[in-house]
Coordinates of C-alpha atoms in Angstrom, one line a residue:
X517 CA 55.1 5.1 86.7
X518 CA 55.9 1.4 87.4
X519 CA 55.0 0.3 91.0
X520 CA 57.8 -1.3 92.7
X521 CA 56.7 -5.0 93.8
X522 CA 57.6 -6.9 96.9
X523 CA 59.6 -9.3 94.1
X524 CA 62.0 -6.1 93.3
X525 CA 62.8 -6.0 96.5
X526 CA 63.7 -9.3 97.5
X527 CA 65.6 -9.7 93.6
X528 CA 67.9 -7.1 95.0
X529 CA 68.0 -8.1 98.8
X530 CA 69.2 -11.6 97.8
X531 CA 66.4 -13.0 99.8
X532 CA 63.0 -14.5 99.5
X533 CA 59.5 -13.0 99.5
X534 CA 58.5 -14.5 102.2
X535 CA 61.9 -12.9 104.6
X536 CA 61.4 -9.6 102.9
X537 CA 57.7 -9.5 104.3
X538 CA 58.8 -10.9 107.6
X539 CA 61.1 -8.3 107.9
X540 CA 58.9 -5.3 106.9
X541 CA 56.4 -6.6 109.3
X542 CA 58.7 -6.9 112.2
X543 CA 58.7 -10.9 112.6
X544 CA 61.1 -11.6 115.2
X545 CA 62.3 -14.4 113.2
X546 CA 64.8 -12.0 110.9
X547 CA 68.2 -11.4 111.7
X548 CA 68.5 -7.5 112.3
X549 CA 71.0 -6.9 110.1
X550 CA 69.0 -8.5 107.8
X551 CA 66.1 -6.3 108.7
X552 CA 67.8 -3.2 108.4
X553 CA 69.1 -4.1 104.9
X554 CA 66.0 -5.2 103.7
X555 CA 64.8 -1.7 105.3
X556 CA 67.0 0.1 103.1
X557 CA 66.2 -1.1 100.4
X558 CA 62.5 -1.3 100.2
X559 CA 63.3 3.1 101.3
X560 CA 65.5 3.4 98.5
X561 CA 62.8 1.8 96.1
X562 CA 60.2 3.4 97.4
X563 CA 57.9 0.3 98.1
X564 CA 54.9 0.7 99.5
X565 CA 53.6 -3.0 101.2
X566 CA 49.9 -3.6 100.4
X567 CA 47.6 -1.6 103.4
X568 CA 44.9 -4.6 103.9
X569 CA 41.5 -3.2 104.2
X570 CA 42.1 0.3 102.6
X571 CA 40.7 -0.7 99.4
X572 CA 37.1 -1.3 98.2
X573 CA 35.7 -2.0 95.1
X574 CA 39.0 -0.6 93.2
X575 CA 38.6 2.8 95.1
X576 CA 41.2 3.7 97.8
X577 CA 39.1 5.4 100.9
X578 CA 40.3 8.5 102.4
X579 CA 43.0 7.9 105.3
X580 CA 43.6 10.5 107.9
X581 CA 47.0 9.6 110.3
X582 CA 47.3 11.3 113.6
X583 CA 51.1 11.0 114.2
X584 CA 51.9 11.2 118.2
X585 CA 55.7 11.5 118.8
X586 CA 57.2 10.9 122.0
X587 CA 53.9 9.0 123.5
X588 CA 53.7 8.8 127.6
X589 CA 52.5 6.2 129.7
X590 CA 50.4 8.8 131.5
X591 CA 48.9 11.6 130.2
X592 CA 48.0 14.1 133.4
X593 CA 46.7 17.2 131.1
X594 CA 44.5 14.9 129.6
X595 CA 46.4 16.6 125.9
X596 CA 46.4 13.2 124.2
X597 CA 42.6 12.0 124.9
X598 CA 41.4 15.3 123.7
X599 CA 43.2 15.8 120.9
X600 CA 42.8 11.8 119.9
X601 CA 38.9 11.9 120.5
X602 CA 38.5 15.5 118.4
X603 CA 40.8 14.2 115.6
X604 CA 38.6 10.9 115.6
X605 CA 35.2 12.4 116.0
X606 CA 36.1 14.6 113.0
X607 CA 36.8 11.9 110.6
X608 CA 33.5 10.1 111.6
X609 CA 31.8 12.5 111.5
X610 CA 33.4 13.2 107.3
X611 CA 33.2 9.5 106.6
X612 CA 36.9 9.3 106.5
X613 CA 39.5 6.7 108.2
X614 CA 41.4 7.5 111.3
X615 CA 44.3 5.7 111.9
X616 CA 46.7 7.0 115.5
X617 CA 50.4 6.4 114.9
X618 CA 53.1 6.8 117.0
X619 CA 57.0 7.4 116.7
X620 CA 59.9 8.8 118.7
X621 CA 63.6 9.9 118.3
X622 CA 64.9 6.4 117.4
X623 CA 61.9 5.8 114.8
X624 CA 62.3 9.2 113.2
X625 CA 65.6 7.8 112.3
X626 CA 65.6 4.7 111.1
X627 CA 61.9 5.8 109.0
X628 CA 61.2 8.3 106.5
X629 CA 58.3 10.8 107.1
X630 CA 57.7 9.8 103.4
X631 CA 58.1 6.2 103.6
X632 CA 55.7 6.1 107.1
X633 CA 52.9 8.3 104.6
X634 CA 53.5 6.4 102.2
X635 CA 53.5 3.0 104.0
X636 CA 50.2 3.7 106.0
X637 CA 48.9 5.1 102.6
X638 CA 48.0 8.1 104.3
X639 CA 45.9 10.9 102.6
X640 CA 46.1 13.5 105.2
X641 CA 48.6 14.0 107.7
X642 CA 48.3 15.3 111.7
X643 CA 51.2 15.9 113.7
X644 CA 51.2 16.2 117.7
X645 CA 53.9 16.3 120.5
X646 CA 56.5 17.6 118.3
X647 CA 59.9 19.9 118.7
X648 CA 61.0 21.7 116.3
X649 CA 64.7 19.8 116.5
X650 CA 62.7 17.0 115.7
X651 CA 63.8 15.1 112.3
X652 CA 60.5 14.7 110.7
X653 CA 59.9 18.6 111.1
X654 CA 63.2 18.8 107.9
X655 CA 61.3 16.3 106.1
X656 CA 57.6 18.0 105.6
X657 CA 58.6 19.0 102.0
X658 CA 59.0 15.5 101.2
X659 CA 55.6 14.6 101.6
X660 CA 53.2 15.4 99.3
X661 CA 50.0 15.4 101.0
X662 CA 47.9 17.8 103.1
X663 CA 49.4 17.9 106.7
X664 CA 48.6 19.8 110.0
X665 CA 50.2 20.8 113.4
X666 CA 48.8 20.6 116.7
X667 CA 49.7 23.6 119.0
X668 CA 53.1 24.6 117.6
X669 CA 53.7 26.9 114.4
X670 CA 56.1 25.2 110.7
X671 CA 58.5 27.3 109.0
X672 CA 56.3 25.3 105.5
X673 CA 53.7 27.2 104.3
X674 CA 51.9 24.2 103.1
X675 CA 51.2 23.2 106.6
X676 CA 48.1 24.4 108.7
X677 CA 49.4 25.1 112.0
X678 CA 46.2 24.7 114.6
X679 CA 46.9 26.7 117.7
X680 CA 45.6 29.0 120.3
X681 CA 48.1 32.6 120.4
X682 CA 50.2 31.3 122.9
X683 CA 51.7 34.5 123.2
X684 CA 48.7 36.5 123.6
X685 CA 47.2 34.0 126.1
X686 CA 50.5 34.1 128.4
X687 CA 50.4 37.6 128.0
X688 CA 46.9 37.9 129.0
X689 CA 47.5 35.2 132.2
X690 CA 51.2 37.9 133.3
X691 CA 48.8 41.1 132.7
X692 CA 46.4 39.7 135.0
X693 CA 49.3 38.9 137.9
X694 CA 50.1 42.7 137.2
X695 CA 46.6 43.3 137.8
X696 CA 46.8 42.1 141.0
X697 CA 49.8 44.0 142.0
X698 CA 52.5 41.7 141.6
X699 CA 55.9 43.6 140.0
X700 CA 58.5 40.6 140.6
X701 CA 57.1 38.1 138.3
X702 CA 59.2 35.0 137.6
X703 CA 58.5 32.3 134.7
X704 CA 58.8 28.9 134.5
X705 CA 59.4 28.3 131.3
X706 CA 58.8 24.0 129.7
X707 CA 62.1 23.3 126.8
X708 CA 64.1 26.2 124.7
X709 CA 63.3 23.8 121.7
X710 CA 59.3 23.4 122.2
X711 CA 57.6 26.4 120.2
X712 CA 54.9 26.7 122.6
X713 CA 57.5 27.7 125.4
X714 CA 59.2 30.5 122.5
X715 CA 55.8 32.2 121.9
X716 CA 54.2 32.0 125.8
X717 CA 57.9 33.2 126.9
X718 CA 57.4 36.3 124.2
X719 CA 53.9 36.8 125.8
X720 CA 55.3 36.9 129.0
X721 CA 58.3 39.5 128.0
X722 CA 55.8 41.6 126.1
X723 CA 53.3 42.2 129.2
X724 CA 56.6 42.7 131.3
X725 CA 57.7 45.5 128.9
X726 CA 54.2 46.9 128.6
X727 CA 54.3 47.4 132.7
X728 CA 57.5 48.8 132.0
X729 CA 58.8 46.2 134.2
X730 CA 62.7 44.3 133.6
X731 CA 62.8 40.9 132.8
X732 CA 65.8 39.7 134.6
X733 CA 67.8 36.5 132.7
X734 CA 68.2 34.7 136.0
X735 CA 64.1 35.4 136.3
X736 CA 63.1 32.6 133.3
X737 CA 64.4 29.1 134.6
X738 CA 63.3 26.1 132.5
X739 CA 61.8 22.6 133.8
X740 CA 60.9 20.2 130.5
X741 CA 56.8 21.0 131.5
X742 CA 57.5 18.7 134.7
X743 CA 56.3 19.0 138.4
X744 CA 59.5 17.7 140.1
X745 CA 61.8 19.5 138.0
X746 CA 59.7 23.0 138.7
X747 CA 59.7 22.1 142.3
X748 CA 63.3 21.5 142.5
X749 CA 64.3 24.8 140.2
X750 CA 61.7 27.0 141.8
X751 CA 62.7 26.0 145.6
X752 CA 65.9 27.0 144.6
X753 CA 65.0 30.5 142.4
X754 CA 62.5 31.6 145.5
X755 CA 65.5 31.2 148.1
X756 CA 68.2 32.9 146.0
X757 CA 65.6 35.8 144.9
X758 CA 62.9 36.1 147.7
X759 CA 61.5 39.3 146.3
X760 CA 59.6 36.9 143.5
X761 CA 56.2 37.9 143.9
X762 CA 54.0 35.5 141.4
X763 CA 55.0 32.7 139.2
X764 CA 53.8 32.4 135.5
X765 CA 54.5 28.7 134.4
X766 CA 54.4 27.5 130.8
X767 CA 52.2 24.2 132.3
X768 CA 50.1 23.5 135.1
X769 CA 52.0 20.6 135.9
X770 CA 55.3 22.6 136.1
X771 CA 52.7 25.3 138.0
X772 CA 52.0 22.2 140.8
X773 CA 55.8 21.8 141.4
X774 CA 56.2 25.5 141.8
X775 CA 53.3 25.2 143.9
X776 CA 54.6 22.8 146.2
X777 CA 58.2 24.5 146.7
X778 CA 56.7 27.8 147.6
X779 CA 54.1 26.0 150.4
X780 CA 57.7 23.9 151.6
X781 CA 59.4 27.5 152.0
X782 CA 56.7 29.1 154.3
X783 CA 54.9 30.8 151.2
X784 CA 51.3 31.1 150.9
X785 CA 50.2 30.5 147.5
X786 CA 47.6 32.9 146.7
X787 CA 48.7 35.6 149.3
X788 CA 52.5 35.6 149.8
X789 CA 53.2 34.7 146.3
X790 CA 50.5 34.2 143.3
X791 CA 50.9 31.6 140.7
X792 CA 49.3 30.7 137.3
X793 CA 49.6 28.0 134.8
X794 CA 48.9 27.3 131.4
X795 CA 46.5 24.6 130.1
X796 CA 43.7 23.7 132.8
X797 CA 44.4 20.0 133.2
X798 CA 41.3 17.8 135.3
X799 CA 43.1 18.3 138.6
X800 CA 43.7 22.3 138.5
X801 CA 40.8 23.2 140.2
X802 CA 41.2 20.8 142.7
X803 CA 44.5 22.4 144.3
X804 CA 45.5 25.6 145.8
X805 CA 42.0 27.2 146.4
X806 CA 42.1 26.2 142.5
X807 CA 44.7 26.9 140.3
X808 CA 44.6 29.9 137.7
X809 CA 45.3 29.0 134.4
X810 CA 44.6 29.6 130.6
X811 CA 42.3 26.7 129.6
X812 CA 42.6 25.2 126.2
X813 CA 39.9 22.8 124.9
X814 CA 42.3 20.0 123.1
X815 CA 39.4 17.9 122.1
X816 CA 38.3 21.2 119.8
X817 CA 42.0 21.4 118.8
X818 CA 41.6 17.6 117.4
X819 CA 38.2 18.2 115.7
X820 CA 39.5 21.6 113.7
X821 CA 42.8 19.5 112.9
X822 CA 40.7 16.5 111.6
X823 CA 38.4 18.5 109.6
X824 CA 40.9 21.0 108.4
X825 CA 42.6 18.2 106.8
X826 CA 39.4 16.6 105.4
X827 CA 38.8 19.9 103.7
X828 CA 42.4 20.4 101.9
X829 CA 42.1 16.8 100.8
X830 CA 38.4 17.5 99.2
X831 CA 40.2 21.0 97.6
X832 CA 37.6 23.0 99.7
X833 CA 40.1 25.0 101.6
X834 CA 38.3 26.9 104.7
X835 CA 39.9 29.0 107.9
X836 CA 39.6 27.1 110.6
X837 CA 41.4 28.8 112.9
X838 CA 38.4 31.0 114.6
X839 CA 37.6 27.7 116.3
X840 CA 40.5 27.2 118.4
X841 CA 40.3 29.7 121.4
X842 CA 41.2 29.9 124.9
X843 CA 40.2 31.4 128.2
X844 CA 41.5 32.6 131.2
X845 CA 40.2 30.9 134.4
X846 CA 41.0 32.6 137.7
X847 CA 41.1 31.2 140.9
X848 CA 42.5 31.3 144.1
X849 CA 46.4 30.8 143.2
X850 CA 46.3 34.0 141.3
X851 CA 43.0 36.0 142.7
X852 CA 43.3 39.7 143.4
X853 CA 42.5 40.5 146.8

């Protein structure tokens, strides 16, 4: 197969060399229109520009991408860190490349998954922070190498999906509010697009239904897995329903907001009404006599993705999934009496 060159691309830009490299390296310099033609064209060629430093001595080395989409300034569950520093200890500690990329809605659009692999001359792929309405997810049979998913499940079977059972876990955090007596359980649920928020709903439902308790619609509000959107929907759930007993939250950010509106409404948490989150951030055990909680351990998350990977791209397939557990911390939100 003929390799396309930077030449072929600039022969049918009608351009120079030098412009098309400009533009594929996002010098300032280049008209946009420009840019985005030049863009197209290098897509619809499939040229790949030269990776510097991923070559020695005529063998390519081993490349393993951690793709973030949707990156915050702030990180408060500490998510990010842990899965970065996991996913980067495991390819040190395999002799392999790490290389963190990011991208967002606007990206995802104007670049291929294919052409970003192929660009990056990736050899392994890990994907974190992603919705399944995202446009990469209808692209993963377009790539060709061995990729992963952090904490949310693909429809490809190709794809290594590395994950705690959400629904299990938020199962296990309801059964233990039904534990301590509570009947009028709420949820506060993060996006109807996330998959993490379909399978811990589906835990909650299922330990409802297994209490024989009903799981009222108006019962499972949603607040995008953030603290002043819980605060404002719960303030407004507890004074329409004041029966609400205990509050299962998809986050323990959104499980701070709730937090917060119950204390502003008289409540006490831990007595009048019990609460429990989902992910034991730093600061959990720090608030509300300590804040009950399924803890997942991201940086172990990382590590299996990274080495997961390394082992499909070596051919030595292994199950890896044994190593990604979670636990169920209780404290004084969510304590029976």
């Amino acid at each position: 197969m003929v390799r396309t060159t930077i030449r072929d691309v600039a022969r049918q830009a009608g351009v120079s060399i030098t412009t098309v490299s400009k533009a594929l390296n996002d010098y300032s310099d280049v008209n946009p229109e420009t840019r985005k033609r030049i863009q197209e064209i290098a897509d619809k060629l499939n040229y790949v520009p030269n990776a510097a430093g991923r070559t020695m001595g005529g063998k390519a080395d081993t490349v393993i991408g951690l793709l973030i989409n949707d990156l915050k300034p702030t990180d408060p569950s500490g998510a990010v860190y842990g899965i970065l520093s996991g996913v980067y200890h495991a390819c040190q500690d395999n002799g392999v490349e790490f290389i963190l990329l990011t991208t967002d809605t606007l990206q995802q659009k104007q670049q291929s998954l294919k052409v970003l692999c192929l660009k990056k001359q990736l050899s392994g792929l890990i994907c974190s922070g992603f919705r399944t309405s995202d446009r990469y997810m209808e692209q993963l049979g377009d790539i060709d190498i061995p990729c992963a998913f952090i904490d949310m499940r693909t429809p490809d079977s190709r794809v290594l999906d590395i994950t705690i059972d959400n629904a299990r876990a938020a199962c296990d955090a309801v059964t233990h509010l039904l534990r301590c007596g509570r009947r009028n359980i709420a949820m506060v649920n993060g996006s109807t697009v996330a998959d993490v928020s379909v399978l811990r709903e589906s835990g909650y439902r299922r330990a409802m239904e297994k209490a024989g308790l009903e799981v009222r619609p108006e019962r499972v509000i949603y607040a995008n897995f953030d603290d002043l959107m819980a605060y404002n929907k719960v303030w407004r759930l507890l004074q329409d329903d004041p029966e609400i007993d205990a509050l299962f939250c998809a986050s323990d950010l959104m499980a701070i907001g709730a937090c917060r509106a119950a204390e502003d409404l008289g409540l006490a948490v831990g007595k009048d009404i019990l609460v429990s989150g989902f992910d034991d951030i730093p600061i959990a055990k720090y608030l509300y006599g300590g804040l009950t909680t399924i803890r997942q351990n991201f940086y172990r998350m990382g590590y299996t993705a990274g080495r997961a990977i390394y082992d499909k791209i070596e051919g030595t397939d292994k199950a890896h999934m044994d190593d990604v557990m979670y636990e169920l911390v209780v404290r004084g939100s969510a304590r029976a009496n």
